[in-house]
């Protein structure tokens, strides 16, 4: 069972700097050979101060900001299914920006007689001035391991 | 392909598809590093089998990132207001994926600088010859239409 008392709690917010090289790596892995997400000159030509962050990039910074959040409440990562992911954007993030991630476990519930447990995590992202940048909404399902018939 | 313009698109207009995406083990390893999602069920066959899977499966966020690439091919990233998906089926290694998008609605809304036009786009990833794996939608700001539509 996942610890229900975790609802409403979250780790200390973490502040990170968005790295240009990491953005270029992310862009190239997804197939970009040029353009605003990997080429600083193209980004500036499009009116950006530096490389902009692609739509889903903040997800990785969010999970890195709290790598033990799930295991701390009793989730086995090998049995996790990502069910839902959402982003609400307030402004474009660029390489060099300092962002603060504040994740909170907002719900834990079970379905199918407890065979599946769900964990909802909402993270607000703010900039160095404390202004809202984005919100992330994540739902994961945790499969309860089926008892091994051979050893039963 | 450069002929496509979202600003004049109507409900039902389909976005030009991304090239078919092949899910290789190399792509999964690189995406783990780039995205920060190091769950071994995406990169280590032994760990995947220990978790009851036949082999490694792709990160859900890889499919969502590909949809993000589809969106930003046609929408300046600063005009993306929200983006959400549901993951409905796992993506096995070696799958080939099709990433598609369609205009679901065009509407006027109050933005921070007055009224603006927005489009709601439905986006889908499906395995070639297989089921859809990801469905969702994105809300985007459309550029002002200058003058009479031509």
PDB file of C-alpha atoms in Angstrom:
ATOM      1  CA  UNK A   1       0.000   0.000   0.000  1.00  0.00           C
ATOM      2  CA  UNK A   2       1.111   3.495  -0.763  1.00  0.00           C
ATOM      3  CA  UNK A   3       1.244   5.797   2.222  1.00  0.00           C
ATOM      4  CA  UNK A   4      -1.975   7.888   2.082  1.00  0.00           C
ATOM      5  CA  UNK A   5      -0.576  10.347   4.574  1.00  0.00           C
ATOM      6  CA  UNK A   6       1.694  11.569   1.773  1.00  0.00           C
ATOM      7  CA  UNK A   7      -1.242  13.444   0.184  1.00  0.00           C
ATOM      8  CA  UNK A   8      -0.678  17.155   0.458  1.00  0.00           C
ATOM      9  CA  UNK A   9       3.024  16.819   1.103  1.00  0.00           C
ATOM     10  CA  UNK A  10       6.109  17.344  -1.018  1.00  0.00           C
ATOM     11  CA  UNK A  11       9.843  17.670  -0.659  1.00  0.00           C
ATOM     12  CA  UNK A  12      11.645  20.984  -0.290  1.00  0.00           C
ATOM     13  CA  UNK A  13      11.526  22.968  -3.553  1.00  0.00           C
ATOM     14  CA  UNK A  14      14.664  22.656  -5.665  1.00  0.00           C
ATOM     15  CA  UNK A  15      16.180  25.394  -7.840  1.00  0.00           C
ATOM     16  CA  UNK A  16      18.073  24.467 -11.006  1.00  0.00           C
ATOM     17  CA  UNK A  17      19.581  26.269 -13.984  1.00  0.00           C
ATOM     18  CA  UNK A  18      18.392  25.241 -17.441  1.00  0.00           C
ATOM     19  CA  UNK A  19      21.501  24.142 -19.333  1.00  0.00           C
ATOM     20  CA  UNK A  20      21.986  24.933 -23.000  1.00  0.00           C
ATOM     21  CA  UNK A  21      23.918  21.723 -23.711  1.00  0.00           C
ATOM     22  CA  UNK A  22      21.206  19.597 -22.149  1.00  0.00           C
ATOM     23  CA  UNK A  23      18.608  21.307 -24.350  1.00  0.00           C
ATOM     24  CA  UNK A  24      20.695  20.636 -27.460  1.00  0.00           C
ATOM     25  CA  UNK A  25      21.075  16.974 -26.488  1.00  0.00           C
ATOM     26  CA  UNK A  26      17.327  16.676 -25.902  1.00  0.00           C
ATOM     27  CA  UNK A  27      16.544  18.330 -29.238  1.00  0.00           C
ATOM     28  CA  UNK A  28      18.952  16.171 -31.224  1.00  0.00           C
ATOM     29  CA  UNK A  29      17.695  12.936 -29.643  1.00  0.00           C
ATOM     30  CA  UNK A  30      14.244  13.911 -30.908  1.00  0.00           C
ATOM     31  CA  UNK A  31      15.578  14.394 -34.406  1.00  0.00           C
ATOM     32  CA  UNK A  32      16.288  18.126 -34.645  1.00  0.00           C
ATOM     33  CA  UNK A  33      19.253  18.928 -36.861  1.00  0.00           C
ATOM     34  CA  UNK A  34      18.737  22.679 -36.702  1.00  0.00           C
ATOM     35  CA  UNK A  35      16.169  25.194 -35.624  1.00  0.00           C
ATOM     36  CA  UNK A  36      15.354  27.133 -32.486  1.00  0.00           C
ATOM     37  CA  UNK A  37      15.696  24.209 -30.062  1.00  0.00           C
ATOM     38  CA  UNK A  38      19.316  23.338 -30.915  1.00  0.00           C
ATOM     39  CA  UNK A  39      20.835  26.340 -32.748  1.00  0.00           C
ATOM     40  CA  UNK A  40      21.334  29.507 -30.650  1.00  0.00           C
ATOM     41  CA  UNK A  41      21.577  31.671 -33.787  1.00  0.00           C
ATOM     42  CA  UNK A  42      18.244  30.345 -35.065  1.00  0.00           C
ATOM     43  CA  UNK A  43      16.741  30.901 -31.615  1.00  0.00           C
ATOM     44  CA  UNK A  44      17.915  34.540 -31.531  1.00  0.00           C
ATOM     45  CA  UNK A  45      16.675  35.092 -35.089  1.00  0.00           C
ATOM     46  CA  UNK A  46      13.240  33.951 -33.887  1.00  0.00           C
ATOM     47  CA  UNK A  47      13.315  36.499 -31.064  1.00  0.00           C
ATOM     48  CA  UNK A  48      14.489  34.260 -28.212  1.00  0.00           C
ATOM     49  CA  UNK A  49      17.299  35.384 -25.874  1.00  0.00           C
ATOM     50  CA  UNK A  50      18.727  31.826 -25.950  1.00  0.00           C
ATOM     51  CA  UNK A  51      17.499  28.304 -26.770  1.00  0.00           C
ATOM     52  CA  UNK A  52      13.856  27.897 -25.712  1.00  0.00           C
ATOM     53  CA  UNK A  53      12.761  24.856 -23.733  1.00  0.00           C
ATOM     54  CA  UNK A  54      10.692  22.369 -25.777  1.00  0.00           C
ATOM     55  CA  UNK A  55       7.152  21.530 -24.572  1.00  0.00           C
ATOM     56  CA  UNK A  56       7.906  18.476 -22.413  1.00  0.00           C
ATOM     57  CA  UNK A  57      11.453  19.250 -21.250  1.00  0.00           C
ATOM     58  CA  UNK A  58      10.466  20.445 -17.771  1.00  0.00           C
ATOM     59  CA  UNK A  59       9.222  16.945 -16.926  1.00  0.00           C
ATOM     60  CA  UNK A  60      12.795  15.668 -16.633  1.00  0.00           C
ATOM     61  CA  UNK A  61      13.891  18.567 -14.438  1.00  0.00           C
ATOM     62  CA  UNK A  62      10.820  17.953 -12.273  1.00  0.00           C
ATOM     63  CA  UNK A  63      11.582  14.286 -11.617  1.00  0.00           C
ATOM     64  CA  UNK A  64      15.266  15.064 -11.108  1.00  0.00           C
ATOM     65  CA  UNK A  65      14.322  17.680  -8.520  1.00  0.00           C
ATOM     66  CA  UNK A  66      12.767  14.942  -6.359  1.00  0.00           C
ATOM     67  CA  UNK A  67      14.274  11.612  -7.446  1.00  0.00           C
ATOM     68  CA  UNK A  68      13.213   9.743  -4.305  1.00  0.00           C
ATOM     69  CA  UNK A  69       9.699  11.124  -4.028  1.00  0.00           C
ATOM     70  CA  UNK A  70       7.967   7.931  -5.206  1.00  0.00           C
ATOM     71  CA  UNK A  71      10.154   5.394  -3.448  1.00  0.00           C
ATOM     72  CA  UNK A  72       9.787   7.396  -0.222  1.00  0.00           C
ATOM     73  CA  UNK A  73       6.036   6.729  -0.187  1.00  0.00           C
ATOM     74  CA  UNK A  74       6.378   3.027  -0.974  1.00  0.00           C
ATOM     75  CA  UNK A  75       6.217   2.909  -4.787  1.00  0.00           C
ATOM     76  CA  UNK A  76       8.237   0.227  -6.603  1.00  0.00           C
ATOM     77  CA  UNK A  77       9.494   2.022  -9.731  1.00  0.00           C
ATOM     78  CA  UNK A  78       9.611  -1.197 -11.761  1.00  0.00           C
ATOM     79  CA  UNK A  79       5.820  -1.442 -11.462  1.00  0.00           C
ATOM     80  CA  UNK A  80       4.978   2.131 -12.412  1.00  0.00           C
ATOM     81  CA  UNK A  81       2.901   3.020 -15.458  1.00  0.00           C
ATOM     82  CA  UNK A  82       2.681   6.630 -16.579  1.00  0.00           C
ATOM     83  CA  UNK A  83      -1.044   7.254 -17.079  1.00  0.00           C
ATOM     84  CA  UNK A  84      -1.408  10.961 -17.637  1.00  0.00           C
ATOM     85  CA  UNK A  85       0.795  14.022 -18.073  1.00  0.00           C
ATOM     86  CA  UNK A  86      -0.152  17.654 -18.456  1.00  0.00           C
ATOM     87  CA  UNK A  87       1.578  20.997 -18.773  1.00  0.00           C
ATOM     88  CA  UNK A  88       0.167  24.490 -18.402  1.00  0.00           C
ATOM     89  CA  UNK A  89       2.537  27.170 -19.676  1.00  0.00           C
ATOM     90  CA  UNK A  90       2.730  30.761 -18.444  1.00  0.00           C
ATOM     91  CA  UNK A  91       5.853  31.847 -20.283  1.00  0.00           C
ATOM     92  CA  UNK A  92       8.633  30.464 -22.452  1.00  0.00           C
ATOM     93  CA  UNK A  93      11.670  29.177 -20.561  1.00  0.00           C
ATOM     94  CA  UNK A  94      15.152  29.646 -22.019  1.00  0.00           C
ATOM     95  CA  UNK A  95      18.630  28.260 -21.445  1.00  0.00           C
ATOM     96  CA  UNK A  96      20.174  30.028 -18.473  1.00  0.00           C
ATOM     97  CA  UNK A  97      16.884  30.528 -16.619  1.00  0.00           C
ATOM     98  CA  UNK A  98      16.872  29.621 -12.921  1.00  0.00           C
ATOM     99  CA  UNK A  99      13.732  27.634 -12.112  1.00  0.00           C
ATOM    100  CA  UNK A 100      12.321  26.404  -8.828  1.00  0.00           C
ATOM    101  CA  UNK A 101      10.342  23.143  -8.790  1.00  0.00           C
ATOM    102  CA  UNK A 102       7.876  22.529  -5.960  1.00  0.00           C
ATOM    103  CA  UNK A 103       6.251  19.093  -6.364  1.00  0.00           C
ATOM    104  CA  UNK A 104       3.318  18.035  -4.169  1.00  0.00           C
ATOM    105  CA  UNK A 105       1.569  14.648  -3.984  1.00  0.00           C
ATOM    106  CA  UNK A 106      -2.031  15.793  -4.488  1.00  0.00           C
ATOM    107  CA  UNK A 107      -3.851  12.442  -4.459  1.00  0.00           C
ATOM    108  CA  UNK A 108      -3.381   8.725  -3.857  1.00  0.00           C
ATOM    109  CA  UNK A 109      -6.210   6.296  -4.647  1.00  0.00           C
ATOM    110  CA  UNK A 110      -6.776   2.697  -5.691  1.00  0.00           C
ATOM    111  CA  UNK A 111      -8.877   0.956  -8.352  1.00  0.00           C
ATOM    112  CA  UNK A 112      -9.716  -2.617  -9.295  1.00  0.00           C
ATOM    113  CA  UNK A 113      -9.903  -3.744  -5.689  1.00  0.00           C
ATOM    114  CA  UNK A 114      -6.470  -2.400  -4.951  1.00  0.00           C
ATOM    115  CA  UNK A 115      -4.718  -4.097  -7.892  1.00  0.00           C
ATOM    116  CA  UNK A 116      -3.843  -0.652  -9.192  1.00  0.00           C
ATOM    117  CA  UNK A 117      -2.882   2.317  -7.074  1.00  0.00           C
ATOM    118  CA  UNK A 118      -2.650   5.822  -8.481  1.00  0.00           C
ATOM    119  CA  UNK A 119      -0.440   8.690  -7.411  1.00  0.00           C
ATOM    120  CA  UNK A 120      -1.115  12.236  -8.581  1.00  0.00           C
ATOM    121  CA  UNK A 121       1.701  14.762  -8.469  1.00  0.00           C
ATOM    122  CA  UNK A 122       1.384  18.471  -9.214  1.00  0.00           C
ATOM    123  CA  UNK A 123       4.442  20.647  -9.555  1.00  0.00           C
ATOM    124  CA  UNK A 124       4.507  24.402  -9.791  1.00  0.00           C
ATOM    125  CA  UNK A 125       7.517  25.918 -11.524  1.00  0.00           C
ATOM    126  CA  UNK A 126       8.527  29.499 -10.802  1.00  0.00           C
ATOM    127  CA  UNK A 127      11.341  31.708 -12.050  1.00  0.00           C
ATOM    128  CA  UNK A 128      14.005  33.637 -10.148  1.00  0.00           C
ATOM    129  CA  UNK A 129      11.543  36.509  -9.619  1.00  0.00           C
ATOM    130  CA  UNK A 130       8.997  34.103  -8.137  1.00  0.00           C
ATOM    131  CA  UNK A 131       6.699  34.469 -11.151  1.00  0.00           C
ATOM    132  CA  UNK A 132       4.805  31.384 -12.357  1.00  0.00           C
ATOM    133  CA  UNK A 133       6.390  29.641 -15.338  1.00  0.00           C
ATOM    134  CA  UNK A 134       4.469  26.384 -15.695  1.00  0.00           C
ATOM    135  CA  UNK A 135       2.474  23.744 -13.884  1.00  0.00           C
ATOM    136  CA  UNK A 136       3.007  20.033 -14.357  1.00  0.00           C
ATOM    137  CA  UNK A 137       0.362  17.423 -13.627  1.00  0.00           C
ATOM    138  CA  UNK A 138       1.339  13.764 -13.496  1.00  0.00           C
ATOM    139  CA  UNK A 139      -0.686  10.631 -12.808  1.00  0.00           C
ATOM    140  CA  UNK A 140       1.051   7.299 -12.412  1.00  0.00           C
ATOM    141  CA  UNK A 141      -0.420   3.870 -11.754  1.00  0.00           C
ATOM    142  CA  UNK A 142       1.396   1.291  -9.675  1.00  0.00           C
ATOM    143  CA  UNK A 143       0.669  -2.356 -10.444  1.00  0.00           C
ATOM    144  CA  UNK A 144       0.568  -4.558  -7.420  1.00  0.00           C
ATOM    145  CA  UNK A 145       2.859  -7.482  -8.289  1.00  0.00           C
ATOM    146  CA  UNK A 146       0.927 -10.677  -9.058  1.00  0.00           C
ATOM    147  CA  UNK A 147       2.042 -13.472  -6.712  1.00  0.00           C
ATOM    148  CA  UNK A 148       4.452 -15.759  -8.534  1.00  0.00           C
ATOM    149  CA  UNK A 149       2.473 -18.932  -9.283  1.00  0.00           C
ATOM    150  CA  UNK A 150       5.556 -21.120  -9.574  1.00  0.00           C
ATOM    151  CA  UNK A 151       6.728 -20.308  -6.079  1.00  0.00           C
ATOM    152  CA  UNK A 152       3.237 -20.404  -4.569  1.00  0.00           C
TER     153      UNK A 152
ATOM    154  CA  UNK B   1       4.824  20.951 -46.376  1.00  0.00           C
ATOM    155  CA  UNK B   2       5.773  24.624 -46.005  1.00  0.00           C
ATOM    156  CA  UNK B   3       2.356  25.438 -47.454  1.00  0.00           C
ATOM    157  CA  UNK B   4       0.621  24.426 -44.240  1.00  0.00           C
ATOM    158  CA  UNK B   5      -0.475  27.303 -41.991  1.00  0.00           C
ATOM    159  CA  UNK B   6      -2.240  26.731 -38.731  1.00  0.00           C
ATOM    160  CA  UNK B   7      -3.494  30.333 -38.680  1.00  0.00           C
ATOM    161  CA  UNK B   8      -5.945  29.630 -41.504  1.00  0.00           C
ATOM    162  CA  UNK B   9      -6.716  26.037 -40.515  1.00  0.00           C
ATOM    163  CA  UNK B  10     -10.295  25.043 -39.752  1.00  0.00           C
ATOM    164  CA  UNK B  11     -11.873  22.434 -37.555  1.00  0.00           C
ATOM    165  CA  UNK B  12     -10.954  19.071 -39.001  1.00  0.00           C
ATOM    166  CA  UNK B  13      -7.730  20.239 -40.636  1.00  0.00           C
ATOM    167  CA  UNK B  14      -4.957  17.715 -40.046  1.00  0.00           C
ATOM    168  CA  UNK B  15      -1.403  18.739 -39.219  1.00  0.00           C
ATOM    169  CA  UNK B  16       1.192  17.290 -41.583  1.00  0.00           C
ATOM    170  CA  UNK B  17       2.484  14.120 -39.912  1.00  0.00           C
ATOM    171  CA  UNK B  18       5.942  13.719 -38.475  1.00  0.00           C
ATOM    172  CA  UNK B  19       8.105  11.192 -40.291  1.00  0.00           C
ATOM    173  CA  UNK B  20       7.487   7.698 -38.905  1.00  0.00           C
ATOM    174  CA  UNK B  21       9.524   7.225 -35.715  1.00  0.00           C
ATOM    175  CA  UNK B  22      11.403   3.970 -35.116  1.00  0.00           C
ATOM    176  CA  UNK B  23      11.855   3.046 -31.446  1.00  0.00           C
ATOM    177  CA  UNK B  24      15.366   1.606 -31.228  1.00  0.00           C
ATOM    178  CA  UNK B  25      17.284   0.633 -28.098  1.00  0.00           C
ATOM    179  CA  UNK B  26      19.727   3.428 -28.877  1.00  0.00           C
ATOM    180  CA  UNK B  27      16.919   5.980 -28.947  1.00  0.00           C
ATOM    181  CA  UNK B  28      15.646   4.739 -25.566  1.00  0.00           C
ATOM    182  CA  UNK B  29      19.125   4.978 -24.027  1.00  0.00           C
ATOM    183  CA  UNK B  30      19.704   8.470 -25.396  1.00  0.00           C
ATOM    184  CA  UNK B  31      16.247   9.643 -24.344  1.00  0.00           C
ATOM    185  CA  UNK B  32      16.830   8.345 -20.813  1.00  0.00           C
ATOM    186  CA  UNK B  33      19.914  10.528 -20.583  1.00  0.00           C
ATOM    187  CA  UNK B  34      18.393  13.555 -22.271  1.00  0.00           C
ATOM    188  CA  UNK B  35      15.090  13.482 -20.405  1.00  0.00           C
ATOM    189  CA  UNK B  36      16.342  12.456 -16.970  1.00  0.00           C
ATOM    190  CA  UNK B  37      13.970   9.468 -16.758  1.00  0.00           C
ATOM    191  CA  UNK B  38      16.367   6.642 -15.891  1.00  0.00           C
ATOM    192  CA  UNK B  39      13.786   3.979 -15.012  1.00  0.00           C
ATOM    193  CA  UNK B  40      15.581   0.742 -16.045  1.00  0.00           C
ATOM    194  CA  UNK B  41      12.437  -0.787 -17.611  1.00  0.00           C
ATOM    195  CA  UNK B  42      13.179   1.512 -20.576  1.00  0.00           C
ATOM    196  CA  UNK B  43      16.861   0.692 -21.026  1.00  0.00           C
ATOM    197  CA  UNK B  44      17.720  -2.643 -19.433  1.00  0.00           C
ATOM    198  CA  UNK B  45      16.121  -5.838 -20.796  1.00  0.00           C
ATOM    199  CA  UNK B  46      16.982  -7.752 -17.623  1.00  0.00           C
ATOM    200  CA  UNK B  47      15.191  -5.168 -15.484  1.00  0.00           C
ATOM    201  CA  UNK B  48      12.225  -5.166 -17.860  1.00  0.00           C
ATOM    202  CA  UNK B  49      11.880  -8.962 -17.657  1.00  0.00           C
ATOM    203  CA  UNK B  50      12.230  -8.866 -13.876  1.00  0.00           C
ATOM    204  CA  UNK B  51       9.274  -6.449 -13.886  1.00  0.00           C
ATOM    205  CA  UNK B  52       7.202  -8.949 -15.880  1.00  0.00           C
ATOM    206  CA  UNK B  53       7.630  -7.389 -19.337  1.00  0.00           C
ATOM    207  CA  UNK B  54       8.817  -9.199 -22.465  1.00  0.00           C
ATOM    208  CA  UNK B  55      11.452  -6.557 -23.142  1.00  0.00           C
ATOM    209  CA  UNK B  56      12.100  -2.857 -22.614  1.00  0.00           C
ATOM    210  CA  UNK B  57       9.265  -0.449 -23.399  1.00  0.00           C
ATOM    211  CA  UNK B  58       9.557   3.168 -24.498  1.00  0.00           C
ATOM    212  CA  UNK B  59       9.170   6.051 -22.067  1.00  0.00           C
ATOM    213  CA  UNK B  60       5.671   7.489 -22.314  1.00  0.00           C
ATOM    214  CA  UNK B  61       7.381  10.865 -22.262  1.00  0.00           C
ATOM    215  CA  UNK B  62       9.292   9.973 -25.439  1.00  0.00           C
ATOM    216  CA  UNK B  63       5.974   9.739 -27.282  1.00  0.00           C
ATOM    217  CA  UNK B  64       4.796  12.963 -25.670  1.00  0.00           C
ATOM    218  CA  UNK B  65       8.065  14.653 -26.636  1.00  0.00           C
ATOM    219  CA  UNK B  66       7.521  13.559 -30.250  1.00  0.00           C
ATOM    220  CA  UNK B  67       4.050  15.098 -30.108  1.00  0.00           C
ATOM    221  CA  UNK B  68       5.725  18.215 -28.738  1.00  0.00           C
ATOM    222  CA  UNK B  69       7.990  18.217 -31.775  1.00  0.00           C
ATOM    223  CA  UNK B  70       4.932  17.844 -34.032  1.00  0.00           C
ATOM    224  CA  UNK B  71       3.299  20.838 -32.324  1.00  0.00           C
ATOM    225  CA  UNK B  72       6.351  23.089 -32.415  1.00  0.00           C
ATOM    226  CA  UNK B  73       6.841  22.345 -36.109  1.00  0.00           C
ATOM    227  CA  UNK B  74       3.692  24.422 -36.681  1.00  0.00           C
ATOM    228  CA  UNK B  75       3.292  26.533 -33.529  1.00  0.00           C
ATOM    229  CA  UNK B  76       5.915  28.883 -32.037  1.00  0.00           C
ATOM    230  CA  UNK B  77       6.691  27.360 -28.642  1.00  0.00           C
ATOM    231  CA  UNK B  78       5.637  30.551 -26.876  1.00  0.00           C
ATOM    232  CA  UNK B  79       2.122  30.172 -28.296  1.00  0.00           C
ATOM    233  CA  UNK B  80       1.617  26.796 -26.648  1.00  0.00           C
ATOM    234  CA  UNK B  81      -0.707  27.402 -23.660  1.00  0.00           C
ATOM    235  CA  UNK B  82      -1.323  23.870 -22.426  1.00  0.00           C
ATOM    236  CA  UNK B  83      -0.589  20.299 -23.461  1.00  0.00           C
ATOM    237  CA  UNK B  84      -1.895  17.150 -21.830  1.00  0.00           C
ATOM    238  CA  UNK B  85      -2.067  13.482 -22.752  1.00  0.00           C
ATOM    239  CA  UNK B  86      -3.206  10.099 -21.519  1.00  0.00           C
ATOM    240  CA  UNK B  87      -1.039   7.053 -22.095  1.00  0.00           C
ATOM    241  CA  UNK B  88      -3.277   4.103 -23.007  1.00  0.00           C
ATOM    242  CA  UNK B  89      -0.929   1.330 -24.148  1.00  0.00           C
ATOM    243  CA  UNK B  90       2.765   0.525 -23.776  1.00  0.00           C
ATOM    244  CA  UNK B  91       5.155   1.070 -26.692  1.00  0.00           C
ATOM    245  CA  UNK B  92       7.452  -1.930 -27.178  1.00  0.00           C
ATOM    246  CA  UNK B  93      11.001  -1.544 -28.428  1.00  0.00           C
ATOM    247  CA  UNK B  94      11.197  -1.793 -32.262  1.00  0.00           C
ATOM    248  CA  UNK B  95       7.730  -0.223 -32.652  1.00  0.00           C
ATOM    249  CA  UNK B  96       7.199   2.299 -35.410  1.00  0.00           C
ATOM    250  CA  UNK B  97       5.123   5.288 -34.378  1.00  0.00           C
ATOM    251  CA  UNK B  98       2.879   7.704 -36.229  1.00  0.00           C
ATOM    252  CA  UNK B  99       2.351  11.105 -34.628  1.00  0.00           C
ATOM    253  CA  UNK B 100      -0.695  12.990 -35.866  1.00  0.00           C
ATOM    254  CA  UNK B 101      -2.653  16.095 -34.970  1.00  0.00           C
ATOM    255  CA  UNK B 102      -5.987  17.609 -35.960  1.00  0.00           C
ATOM    256  CA  UNK B 103      -7.723  20.915 -35.278  1.00  0.00           C
ATOM    257  CA  UNK B 104     -10.621  20.230 -32.899  1.00  0.00           C
ATOM    258  CA  UNK B 105     -11.812  23.789 -32.252  1.00  0.00           C
ATOM    259  CA  UNK B 106     -10.988  27.389 -33.078  1.00  0.00           C
ATOM    260  CA  UNK B 107     -12.193  29.955 -30.598  1.00  0.00           C
ATOM    261  CA  UNK B 108     -11.797  33.506 -29.345  1.00  0.00           C
ATOM    262  CA  UNK B 109     -10.676  33.900 -25.766  1.00  0.00           C
ATOM    263  CA  UNK B 110      -9.505  36.616 -23.423  1.00  0.00           C
ATOM    264  CA  UNK B 111      -5.713  36.607 -23.321  1.00  0.00           C
ATOM    265  CA  UNK B 112      -3.291  38.720 -21.302  1.00  0.00           C
ATOM    266  CA  UNK B 113      -3.232  41.325 -24.087  1.00  0.00           C
ATOM    267  CA  UNK B 114      -6.905  41.311 -25.016  1.00  0.00           C
ATOM    268  CA  UNK B 115      -8.931  38.970 -27.177  1.00  0.00           C
ATOM    269  CA  UNK B 116      -6.936  36.323 -29.015  1.00  0.00           C
ATOM    270  CA  UNK B 117      -7.694  33.419 -31.305  1.00  0.00           C
ATOM    271  CA  UNK B 118      -6.890  29.967 -30.042  1.00  0.00           C
ATOM    272  CA  UNK B 119      -7.030  26.480 -31.481  1.00  0.00           C
ATOM    273  CA  UNK B 120      -7.492  23.238 -29.625  1.00  0.00           C
ATOM    274  CA  UNK B 121      -5.544  20.470 -31.312  1.00  0.00           C
ATOM    275  CA  UNK B 122      -6.120  16.776 -30.773  1.00  0.00           C
ATOM    276  CA  UNK B 123      -2.907  14.770 -30.926  1.00  0.00           C
ATOM    277  CA  UNK B 124      -2.377  11.021 -31.182  1.00  0.00           C
ATOM    278  CA  UNK B 125       0.487   8.572 -31.274  1.00  0.00           C
ATOM    279  CA  UNK B 126      -0.261   5.133 -32.667  1.00  0.00           C
ATOM    280  CA  UNK B 127       1.861   2.120 -33.404  1.00  0.00           C
ATOM    281  CA  UNK B 128       1.975   1.397 -37.125  1.00  0.00           C
ATOM    282  CA  UNK B 129      -0.428  -1.539 -37.658  1.00  0.00           C
ATOM    283  CA  UNK B 130      -1.235  -1.371 -33.956  1.00  0.00           C
ATOM    284  CA  UNK B 131      -3.229   0.511 -31.370  1.00  0.00           C
ATOM    285  CA  UNK B 132      -3.113   4.145 -30.366  1.00  0.00           C
ATOM    286  CA  UNK B 133      -0.756   4.559 -27.424  1.00  0.00           C
ATOM    287  CA  UNK B 134      -1.144   8.237 -26.531  1.00  0.00           C
ATOM    288  CA  UNK B 135      -4.001  10.669 -27.007  1.00  0.00           C
ATOM    289  CA  UNK B 136      -4.285  14.210 -25.830  1.00  0.00           C
ATOM    290  CA  UNK B 137      -4.799  17.808 -26.713  1.00  0.00           C
ATOM    291  CA  UNK B 138      -2.983  21.082 -26.862  1.00  0.00           C
ATOM    292  CA  UNK B 139      -4.311  24.617 -26.618  1.00  0.00           C
ATOM    293  CA  UNK B 140      -2.403  27.066 -28.812  1.00  0.00           C
ATOM    294  CA  UNK B 141      -2.575  30.798 -29.464  1.00  0.00           C
ATOM    295  CA  UNK B 142      -3.074  31.653 -33.126  1.00  0.00           C
ATOM    296  CA  UNK B 143      -1.532  34.678 -34.828  1.00  0.00           C
ATOM    297  CA  UNK B 144      -3.808  37.619 -35.654  1.00  0.00           C
ATOM    298  CA  UNK B 145      -5.397  37.415 -39.060  1.00  0.00           C
ATOM    299  CA  UNK B 146      -4.396  40.566 -40.911  1.00  0.00           C
ATOM    300  CA  UNK B 147      -6.858  41.867 -43.435  1.00  0.00           C
ATOM    301  CA  UNK B 148      -9.463  39.755 -45.118  1.00  0.00           C
ATOM    302  CA  UNK B 149      -8.770  36.038 -45.221  1.00  0.00           C
ATOM    303  CA  UNK B 150      -7.578  35.069 -48.654  1.00  0.00           C
TER     304      UNK B 150
END
